C-alpha positions as protocol buffer text, in pm:
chain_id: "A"
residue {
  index: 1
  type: UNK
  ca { x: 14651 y: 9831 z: 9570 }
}
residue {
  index: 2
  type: UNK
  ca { x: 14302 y: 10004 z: 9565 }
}
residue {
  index: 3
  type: UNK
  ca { x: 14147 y: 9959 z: 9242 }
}
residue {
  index: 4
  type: UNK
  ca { x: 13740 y: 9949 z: 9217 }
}
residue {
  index: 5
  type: UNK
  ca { x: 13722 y: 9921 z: 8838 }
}
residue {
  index: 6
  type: UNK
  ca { x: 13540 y: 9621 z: 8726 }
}
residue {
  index: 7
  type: UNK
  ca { x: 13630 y: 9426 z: 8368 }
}
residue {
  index: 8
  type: UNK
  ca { x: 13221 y: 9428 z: 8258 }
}
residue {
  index: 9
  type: UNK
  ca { x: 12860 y: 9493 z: 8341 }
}
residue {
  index: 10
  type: UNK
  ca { x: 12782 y: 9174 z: 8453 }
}
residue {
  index: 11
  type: UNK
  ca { x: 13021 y: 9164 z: 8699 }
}
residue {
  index: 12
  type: UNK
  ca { x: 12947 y: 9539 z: 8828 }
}
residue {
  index: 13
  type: UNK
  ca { x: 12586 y: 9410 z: 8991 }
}
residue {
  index: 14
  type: UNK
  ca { x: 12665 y: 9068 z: 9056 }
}
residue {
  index: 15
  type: UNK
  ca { x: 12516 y: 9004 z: 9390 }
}
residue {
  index: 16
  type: UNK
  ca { x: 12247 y: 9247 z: 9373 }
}
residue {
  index: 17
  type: UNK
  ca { x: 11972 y: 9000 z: 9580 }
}
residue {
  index: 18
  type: UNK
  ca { x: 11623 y: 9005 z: 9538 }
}
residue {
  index: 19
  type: UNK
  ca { x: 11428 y: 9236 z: 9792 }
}
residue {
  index: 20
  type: UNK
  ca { x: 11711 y: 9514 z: 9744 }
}
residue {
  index: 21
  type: UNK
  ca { x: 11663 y: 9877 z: 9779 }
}
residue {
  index: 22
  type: UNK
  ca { x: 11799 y: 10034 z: 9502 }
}
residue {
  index: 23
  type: UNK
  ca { x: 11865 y: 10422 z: 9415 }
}
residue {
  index: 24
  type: UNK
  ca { x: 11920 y: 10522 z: 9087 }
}
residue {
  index: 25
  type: UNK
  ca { x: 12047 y: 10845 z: 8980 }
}
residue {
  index: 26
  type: UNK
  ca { x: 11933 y: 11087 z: 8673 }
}
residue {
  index: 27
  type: UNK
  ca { x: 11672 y: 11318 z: 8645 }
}
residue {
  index: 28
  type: UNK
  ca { x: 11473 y: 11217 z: 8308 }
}
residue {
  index: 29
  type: UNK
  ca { x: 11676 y: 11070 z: 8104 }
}
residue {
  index: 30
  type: UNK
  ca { x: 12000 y: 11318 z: 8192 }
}
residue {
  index: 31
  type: UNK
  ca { x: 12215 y: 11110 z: 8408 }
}
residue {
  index: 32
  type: UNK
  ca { x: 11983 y: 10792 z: 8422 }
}
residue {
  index: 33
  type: UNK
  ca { x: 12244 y: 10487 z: 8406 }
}
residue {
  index: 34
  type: UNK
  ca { x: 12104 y: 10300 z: 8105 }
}
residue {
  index: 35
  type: UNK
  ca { x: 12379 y: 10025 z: 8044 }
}
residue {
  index: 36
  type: UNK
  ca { x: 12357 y: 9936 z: 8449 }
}
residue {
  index: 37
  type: UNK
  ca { x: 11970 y: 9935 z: 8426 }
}
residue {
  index: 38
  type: UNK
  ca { x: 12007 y: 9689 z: 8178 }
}
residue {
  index: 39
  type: UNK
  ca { x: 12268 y: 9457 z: 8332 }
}
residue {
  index: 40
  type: UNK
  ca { x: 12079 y: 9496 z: 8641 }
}
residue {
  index: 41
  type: UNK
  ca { x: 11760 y: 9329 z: 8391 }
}
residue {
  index: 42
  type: UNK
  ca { x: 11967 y: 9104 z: 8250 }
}
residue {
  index: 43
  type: UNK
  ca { x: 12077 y: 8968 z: 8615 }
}
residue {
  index: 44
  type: UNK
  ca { x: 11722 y: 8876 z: 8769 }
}
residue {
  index: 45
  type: UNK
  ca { x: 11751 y: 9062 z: 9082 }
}
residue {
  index: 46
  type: UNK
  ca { x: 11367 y: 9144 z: 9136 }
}
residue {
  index: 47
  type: UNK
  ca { x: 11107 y: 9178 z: 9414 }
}
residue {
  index: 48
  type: UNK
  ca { x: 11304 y: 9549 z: 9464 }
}
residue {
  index: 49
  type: UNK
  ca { x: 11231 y: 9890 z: 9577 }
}
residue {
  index: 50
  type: UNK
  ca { x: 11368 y: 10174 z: 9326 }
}
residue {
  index: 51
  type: UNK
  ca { x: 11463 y: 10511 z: 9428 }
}
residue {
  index: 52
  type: UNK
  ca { x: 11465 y: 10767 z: 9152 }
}
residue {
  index: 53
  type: UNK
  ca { x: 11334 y: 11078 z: 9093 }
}
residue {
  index: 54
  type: UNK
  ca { x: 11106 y: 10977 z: 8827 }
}
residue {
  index: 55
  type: UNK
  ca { x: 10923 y: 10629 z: 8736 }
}
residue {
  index: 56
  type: UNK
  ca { x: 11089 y: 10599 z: 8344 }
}
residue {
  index: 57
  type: UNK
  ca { x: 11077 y: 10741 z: 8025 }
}
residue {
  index: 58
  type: UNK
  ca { x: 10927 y: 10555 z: 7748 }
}
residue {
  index: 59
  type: UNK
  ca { x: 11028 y: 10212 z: 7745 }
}
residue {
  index: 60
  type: UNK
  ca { x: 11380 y: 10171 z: 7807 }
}
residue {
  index: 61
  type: UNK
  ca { x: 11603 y: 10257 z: 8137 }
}
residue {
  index: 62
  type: UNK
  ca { x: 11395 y: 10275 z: 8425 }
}
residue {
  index: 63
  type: UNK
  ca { x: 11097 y: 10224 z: 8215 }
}
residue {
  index: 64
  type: UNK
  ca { x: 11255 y: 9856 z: 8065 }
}
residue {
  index: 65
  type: UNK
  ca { x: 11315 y: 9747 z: 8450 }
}
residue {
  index: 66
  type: UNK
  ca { x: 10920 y: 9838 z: 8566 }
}
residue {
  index: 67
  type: UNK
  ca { x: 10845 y: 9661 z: 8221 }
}
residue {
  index: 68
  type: UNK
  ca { x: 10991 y: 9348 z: 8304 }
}
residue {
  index: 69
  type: UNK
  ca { x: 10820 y: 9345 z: 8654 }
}
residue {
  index: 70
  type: UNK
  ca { x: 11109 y: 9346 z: 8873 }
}
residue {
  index: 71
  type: UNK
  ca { x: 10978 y: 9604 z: 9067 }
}
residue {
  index: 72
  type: UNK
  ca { x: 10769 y: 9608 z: 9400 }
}
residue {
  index: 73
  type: UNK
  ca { x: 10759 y: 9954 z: 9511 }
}
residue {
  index: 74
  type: UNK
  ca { x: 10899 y: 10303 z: 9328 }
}
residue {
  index: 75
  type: UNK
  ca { x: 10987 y: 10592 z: 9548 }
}
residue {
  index: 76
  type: UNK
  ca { x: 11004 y: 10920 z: 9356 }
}
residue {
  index: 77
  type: UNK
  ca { x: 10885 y: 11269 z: 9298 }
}
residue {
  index: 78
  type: UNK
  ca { x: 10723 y: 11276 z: 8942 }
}
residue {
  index: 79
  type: UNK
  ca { x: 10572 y: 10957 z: 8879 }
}
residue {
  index: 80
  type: UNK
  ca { x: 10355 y: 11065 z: 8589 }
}
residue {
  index: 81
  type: UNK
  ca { x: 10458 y: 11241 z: 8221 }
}
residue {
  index: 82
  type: UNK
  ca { x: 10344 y: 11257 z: 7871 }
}
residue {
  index: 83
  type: UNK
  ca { x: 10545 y: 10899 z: 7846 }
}
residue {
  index: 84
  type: UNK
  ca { x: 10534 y: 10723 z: 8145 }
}
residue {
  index: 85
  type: UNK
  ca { x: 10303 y: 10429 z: 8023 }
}
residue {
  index: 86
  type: UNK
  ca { x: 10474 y: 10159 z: 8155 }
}
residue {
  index: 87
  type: UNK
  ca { x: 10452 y: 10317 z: 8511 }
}
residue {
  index: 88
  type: UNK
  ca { x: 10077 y: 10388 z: 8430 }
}
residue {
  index: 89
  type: UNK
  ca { x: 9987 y: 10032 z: 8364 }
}
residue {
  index: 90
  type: UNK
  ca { x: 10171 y: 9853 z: 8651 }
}
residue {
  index: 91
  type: UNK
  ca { x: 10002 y: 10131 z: 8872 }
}
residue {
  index: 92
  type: UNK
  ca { x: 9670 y: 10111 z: 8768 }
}
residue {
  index: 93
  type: UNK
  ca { x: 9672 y: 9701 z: 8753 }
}
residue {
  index: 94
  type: UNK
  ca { x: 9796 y: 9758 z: 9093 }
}
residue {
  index: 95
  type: UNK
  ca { x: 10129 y: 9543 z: 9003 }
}
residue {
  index: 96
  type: UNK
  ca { x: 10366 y: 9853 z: 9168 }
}
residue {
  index: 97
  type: UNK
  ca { x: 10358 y: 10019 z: 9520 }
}
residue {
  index: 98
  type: UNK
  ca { x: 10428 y: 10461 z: 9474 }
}
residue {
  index: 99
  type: UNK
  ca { x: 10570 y: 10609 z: 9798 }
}
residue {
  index: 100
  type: UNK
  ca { x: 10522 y: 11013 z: 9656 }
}
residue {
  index: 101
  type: UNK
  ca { x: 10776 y: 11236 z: 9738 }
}
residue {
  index: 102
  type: UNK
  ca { x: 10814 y: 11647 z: 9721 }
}
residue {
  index: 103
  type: UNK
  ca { x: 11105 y: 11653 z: 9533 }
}
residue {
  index: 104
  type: UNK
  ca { x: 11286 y: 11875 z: 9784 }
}
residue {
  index: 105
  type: UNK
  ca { x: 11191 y: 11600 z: 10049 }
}
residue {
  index: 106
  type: UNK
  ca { x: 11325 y: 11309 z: 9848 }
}
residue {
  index: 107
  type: UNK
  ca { x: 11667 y: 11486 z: 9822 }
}
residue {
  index: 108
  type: UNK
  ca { x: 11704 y: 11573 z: 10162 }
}
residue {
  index: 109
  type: UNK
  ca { x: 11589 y: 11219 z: 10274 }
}
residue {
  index: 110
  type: UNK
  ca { x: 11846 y: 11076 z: 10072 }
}
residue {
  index: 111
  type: UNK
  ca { x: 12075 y: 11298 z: 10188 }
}
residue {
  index: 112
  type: UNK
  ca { x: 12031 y: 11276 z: 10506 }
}
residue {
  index: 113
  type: UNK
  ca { x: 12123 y: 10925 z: 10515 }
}
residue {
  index: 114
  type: UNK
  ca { x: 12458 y: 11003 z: 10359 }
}
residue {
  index: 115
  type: UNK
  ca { x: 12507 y: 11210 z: 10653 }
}
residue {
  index: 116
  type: UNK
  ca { x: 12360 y: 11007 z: 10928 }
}
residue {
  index: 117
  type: UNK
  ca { x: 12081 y: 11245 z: 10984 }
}
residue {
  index: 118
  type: UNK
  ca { x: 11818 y: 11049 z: 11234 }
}
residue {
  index: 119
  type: UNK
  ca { x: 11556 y: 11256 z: 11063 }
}
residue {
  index: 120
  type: UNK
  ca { x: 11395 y: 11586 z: 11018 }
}
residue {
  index: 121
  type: UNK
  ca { x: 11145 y: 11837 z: 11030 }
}
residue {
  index: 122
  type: UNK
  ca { x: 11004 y: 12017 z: 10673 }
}
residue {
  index: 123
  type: UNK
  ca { x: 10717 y: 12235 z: 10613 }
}
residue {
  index: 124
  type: UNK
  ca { x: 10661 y: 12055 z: 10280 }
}
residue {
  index: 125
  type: UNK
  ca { x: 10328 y: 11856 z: 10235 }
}
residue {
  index: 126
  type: UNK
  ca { x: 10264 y: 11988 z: 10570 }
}
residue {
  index: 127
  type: UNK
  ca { x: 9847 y: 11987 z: 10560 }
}
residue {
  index: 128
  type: UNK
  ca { x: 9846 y: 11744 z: 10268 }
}
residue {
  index: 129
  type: UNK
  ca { x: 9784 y: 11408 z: 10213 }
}
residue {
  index: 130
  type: UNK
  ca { x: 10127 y: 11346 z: 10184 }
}
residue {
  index: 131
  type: UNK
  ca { x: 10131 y: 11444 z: 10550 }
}
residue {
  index: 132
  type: UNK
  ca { x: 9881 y: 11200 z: 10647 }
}
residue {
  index: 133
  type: UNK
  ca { x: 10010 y: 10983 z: 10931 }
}
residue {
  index: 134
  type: UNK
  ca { x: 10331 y: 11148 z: 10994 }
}
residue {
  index: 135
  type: UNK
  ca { x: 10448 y: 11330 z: 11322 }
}
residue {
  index: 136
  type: UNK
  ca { x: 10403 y: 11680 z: 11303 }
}
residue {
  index: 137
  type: UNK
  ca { x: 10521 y: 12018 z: 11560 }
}
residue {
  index: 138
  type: UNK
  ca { x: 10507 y: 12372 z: 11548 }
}
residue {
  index: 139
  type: UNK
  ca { x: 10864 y: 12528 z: 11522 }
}
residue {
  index: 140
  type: UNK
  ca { x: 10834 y: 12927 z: 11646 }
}
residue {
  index: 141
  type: UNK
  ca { x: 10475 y: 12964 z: 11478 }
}
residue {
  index: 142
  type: UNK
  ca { x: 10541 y: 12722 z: 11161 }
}
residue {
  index: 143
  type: UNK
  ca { x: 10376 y: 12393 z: 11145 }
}
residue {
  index: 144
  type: UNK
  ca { x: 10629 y: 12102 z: 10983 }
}
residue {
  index: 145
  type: UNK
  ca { x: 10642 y: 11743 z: 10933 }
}
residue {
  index: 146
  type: UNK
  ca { x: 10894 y: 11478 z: 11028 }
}
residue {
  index: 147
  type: UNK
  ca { x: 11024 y: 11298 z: 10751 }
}
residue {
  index: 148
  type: UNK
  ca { x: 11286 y: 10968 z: 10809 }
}
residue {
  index: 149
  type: UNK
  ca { x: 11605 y: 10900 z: 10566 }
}
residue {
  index: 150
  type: UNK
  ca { x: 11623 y: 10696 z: 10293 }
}
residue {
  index: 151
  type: UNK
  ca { x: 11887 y: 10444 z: 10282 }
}
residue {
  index: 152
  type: UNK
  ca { x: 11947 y: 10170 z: 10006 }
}
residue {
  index: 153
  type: UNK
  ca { x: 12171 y: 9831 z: 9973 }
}
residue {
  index: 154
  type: UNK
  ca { x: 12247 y: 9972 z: 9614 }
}
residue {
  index: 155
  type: UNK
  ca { x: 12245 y: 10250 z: 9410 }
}
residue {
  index: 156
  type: UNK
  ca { x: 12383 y: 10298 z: 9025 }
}
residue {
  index: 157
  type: UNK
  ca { x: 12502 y: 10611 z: 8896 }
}
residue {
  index: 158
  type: UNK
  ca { x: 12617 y: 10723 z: 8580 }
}
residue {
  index: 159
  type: UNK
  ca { x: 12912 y: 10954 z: 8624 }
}
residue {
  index: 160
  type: UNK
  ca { x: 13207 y: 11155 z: 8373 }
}
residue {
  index: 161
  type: UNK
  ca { x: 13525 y: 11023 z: 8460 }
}
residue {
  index: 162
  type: UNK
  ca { x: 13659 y: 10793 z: 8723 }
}
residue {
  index: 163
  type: UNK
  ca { x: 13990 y: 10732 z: 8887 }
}
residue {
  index: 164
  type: UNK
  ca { x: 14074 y: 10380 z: 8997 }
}
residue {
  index: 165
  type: UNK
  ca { x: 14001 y: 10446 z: 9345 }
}
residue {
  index: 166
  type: UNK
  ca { x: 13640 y: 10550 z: 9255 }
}
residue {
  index: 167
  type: UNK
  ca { x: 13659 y: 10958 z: 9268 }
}
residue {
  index: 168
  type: UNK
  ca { x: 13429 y: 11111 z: 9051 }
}
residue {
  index: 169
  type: UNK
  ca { x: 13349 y: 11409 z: 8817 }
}
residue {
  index: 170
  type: UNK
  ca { x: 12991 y: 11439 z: 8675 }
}
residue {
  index: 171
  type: UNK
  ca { x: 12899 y: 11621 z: 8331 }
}
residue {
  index: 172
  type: UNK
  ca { x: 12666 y: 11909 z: 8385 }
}
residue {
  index: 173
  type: UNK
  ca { x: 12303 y: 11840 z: 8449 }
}
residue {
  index: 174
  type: UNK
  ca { x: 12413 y: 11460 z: 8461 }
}
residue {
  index: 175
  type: UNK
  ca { x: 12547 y: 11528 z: 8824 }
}
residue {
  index: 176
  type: UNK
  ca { x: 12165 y: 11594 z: 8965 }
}
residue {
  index: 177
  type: UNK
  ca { x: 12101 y: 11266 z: 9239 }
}
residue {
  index: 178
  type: UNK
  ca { x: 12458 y: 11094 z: 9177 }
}
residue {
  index: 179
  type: UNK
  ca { x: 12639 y: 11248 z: 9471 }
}
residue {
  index: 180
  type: UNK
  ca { x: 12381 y: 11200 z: 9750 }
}
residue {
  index: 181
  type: UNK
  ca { x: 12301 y: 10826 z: 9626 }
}
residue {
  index: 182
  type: UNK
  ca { x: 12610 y: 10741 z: 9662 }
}
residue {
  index: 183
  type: UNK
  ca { x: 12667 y: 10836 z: 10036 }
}
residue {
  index: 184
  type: UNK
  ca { x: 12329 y: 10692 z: 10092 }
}
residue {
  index: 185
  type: UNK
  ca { x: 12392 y: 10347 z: 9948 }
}
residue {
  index: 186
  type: UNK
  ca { x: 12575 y: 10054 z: 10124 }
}
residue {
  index: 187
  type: UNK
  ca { x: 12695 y: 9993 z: 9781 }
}
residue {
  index: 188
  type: UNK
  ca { x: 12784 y: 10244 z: 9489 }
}
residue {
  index: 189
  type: UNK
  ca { x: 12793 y: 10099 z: 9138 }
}
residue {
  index: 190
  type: UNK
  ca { x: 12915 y: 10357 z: 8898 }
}
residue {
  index: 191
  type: UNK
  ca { x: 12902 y: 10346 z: 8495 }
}
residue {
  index: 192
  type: UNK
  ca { x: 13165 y: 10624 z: 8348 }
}
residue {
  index: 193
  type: UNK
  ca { x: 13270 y: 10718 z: 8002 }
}
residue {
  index: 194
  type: UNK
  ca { x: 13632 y: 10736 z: 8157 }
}
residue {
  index: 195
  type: UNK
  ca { x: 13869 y: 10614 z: 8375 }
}
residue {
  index: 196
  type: UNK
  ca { x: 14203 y: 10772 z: 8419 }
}
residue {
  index: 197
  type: UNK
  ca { x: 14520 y: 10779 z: 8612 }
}
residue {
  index: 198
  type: UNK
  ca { x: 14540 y: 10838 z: 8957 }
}
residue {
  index: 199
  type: UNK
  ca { x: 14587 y: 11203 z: 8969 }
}
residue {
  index: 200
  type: UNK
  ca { x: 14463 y: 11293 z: 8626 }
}
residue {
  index: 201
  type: UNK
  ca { x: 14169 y: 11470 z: 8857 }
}
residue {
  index: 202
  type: UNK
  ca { x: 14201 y: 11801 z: 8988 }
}
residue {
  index: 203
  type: UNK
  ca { x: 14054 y: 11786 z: 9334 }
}
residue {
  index: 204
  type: UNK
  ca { x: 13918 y: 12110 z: 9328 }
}
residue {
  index: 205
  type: UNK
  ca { x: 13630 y: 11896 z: 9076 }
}
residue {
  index: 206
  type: UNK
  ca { x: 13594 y: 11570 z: 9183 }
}
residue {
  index: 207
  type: UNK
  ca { x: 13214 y: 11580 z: 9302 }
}
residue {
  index: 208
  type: UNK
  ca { x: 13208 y: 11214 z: 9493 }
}
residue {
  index: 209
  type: UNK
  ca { x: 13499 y: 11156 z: 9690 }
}
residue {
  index: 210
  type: UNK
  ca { x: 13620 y: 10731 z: 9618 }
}
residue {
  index: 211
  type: UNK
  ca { x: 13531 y: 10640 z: 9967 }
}
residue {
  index: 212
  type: UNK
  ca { x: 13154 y: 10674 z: 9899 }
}
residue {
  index: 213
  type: UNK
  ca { x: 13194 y: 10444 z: 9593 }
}
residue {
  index: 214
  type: UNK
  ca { x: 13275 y: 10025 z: 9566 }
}
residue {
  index: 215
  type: UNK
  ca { x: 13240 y: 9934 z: 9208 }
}
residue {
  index: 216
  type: UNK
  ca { x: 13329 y: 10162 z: 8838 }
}
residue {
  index: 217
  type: UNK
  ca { x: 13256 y: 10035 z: 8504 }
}
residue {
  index: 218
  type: UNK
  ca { x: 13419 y: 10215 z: 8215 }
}
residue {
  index: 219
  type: UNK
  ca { x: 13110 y: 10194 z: 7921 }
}
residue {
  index: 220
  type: UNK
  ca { x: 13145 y: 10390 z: 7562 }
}
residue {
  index: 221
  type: UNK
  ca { x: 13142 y: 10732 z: 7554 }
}
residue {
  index: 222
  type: UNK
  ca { x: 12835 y: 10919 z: 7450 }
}
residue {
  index: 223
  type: UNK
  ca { x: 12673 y: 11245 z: 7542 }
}
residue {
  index: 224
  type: UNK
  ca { x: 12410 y: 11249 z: 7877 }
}
């Protein structure tokens, strides 16, 4: 019998190693898996690279996990904000490595190794110094840069609702990076507010199909 639900936390990231690659979904604070964040903390994993769309909020999530210097490198999109501090700091003290991102181009690089995309051409950052180093080639008069997948040994996502064979359905803006991560990830580690029965899920809305996803772990409800 299939069943991917796991009885805690702890047990969700055990065997997360250090030197992982890790994605984690949310975009802000909407969707960001706080409770897996913090059993990820609480488990030691560190020397890692993080995938997210931004480099934390304030001081807990994301934010908590740069704090406690488990971090080697963040790849993201929007590393800087009115409250990214922590980020700041570990930057400037040059204690974190920032691969930057066009959002766009983080997406589709994520995506594309969900799909087994080799890689692909963008005219985004083209004649930047994002673009620095990177193979270029004019397509029919455009110029465009090649940009390579990104895959990870891990990702955590916060999702809705969960069946035990891992199919998922997102709440609203909470969806954002969940569905790609989780076809990019060797590993998908989900947090829900529910679980239900088999068939309690209309197909016609379940966003992540199970087969993309190894591990759900039911939390408390509360709002994204």
């Amino acid at each position: 019998m299939v069943n991917k639900i796991f009885s805690d936390l702890g047990a969700a990231v055990a065997g997360i190693a250090d030197g992982s690659t890790i994605m984690i979904g949310g975009f802000g604070n909407a969707g960001m898996p706080r409770e897996l964040i913090d059993a990820l903390i609480e488990q030691g994993a560190g020397d890692l690279t993080i995938v997210n769309n931004n480099a934390g909020n304030g001081d807990t999530g994301l934010a908590a996990l740069l704090a406690a210097k488990r971090v080697r490198k963040i790849i993201c999109s929007f590393p800087r904000q009115v409250d990214s501090h922590v980020f700041d700091a570990l930057y400037r003290s040059g204690d974190i490595e920032l691969e930057l991102a066009p959002q766009g181009n983080l997406a589709e690089r994520i995506r594309a190794a969900g799909a087994g995309i080799g890689a692909f051409f963008t005219r985004t950052s083209y004649g930047t110094q994002l673009a620095e180093g990177k193979e270029t080639r004019e397509i029919n008069g455009r110029h465009y840069v090649l940009e390579y997948p990104i895959h990870a040994d891990f990702a955590l996502i916060k999702a809705h609702k969960s069946d035990r064979w891992g199919n998922l359905v997102y709440r609203k803006a909470a969806r954002n990076f969940g569905p790609i991560m989780a076809m990019a990830a060797s590993c998908a580690i989900v947090q829900v507010d529910q679980v239900v029965e088999l068939g309690a899920l209309d197909p016609e809305v379940i966003i992540t199909p199970g087969i993309f996803v190894q591990r759900v772990v039911q939390i408390a409800e509360r709002s994204s």
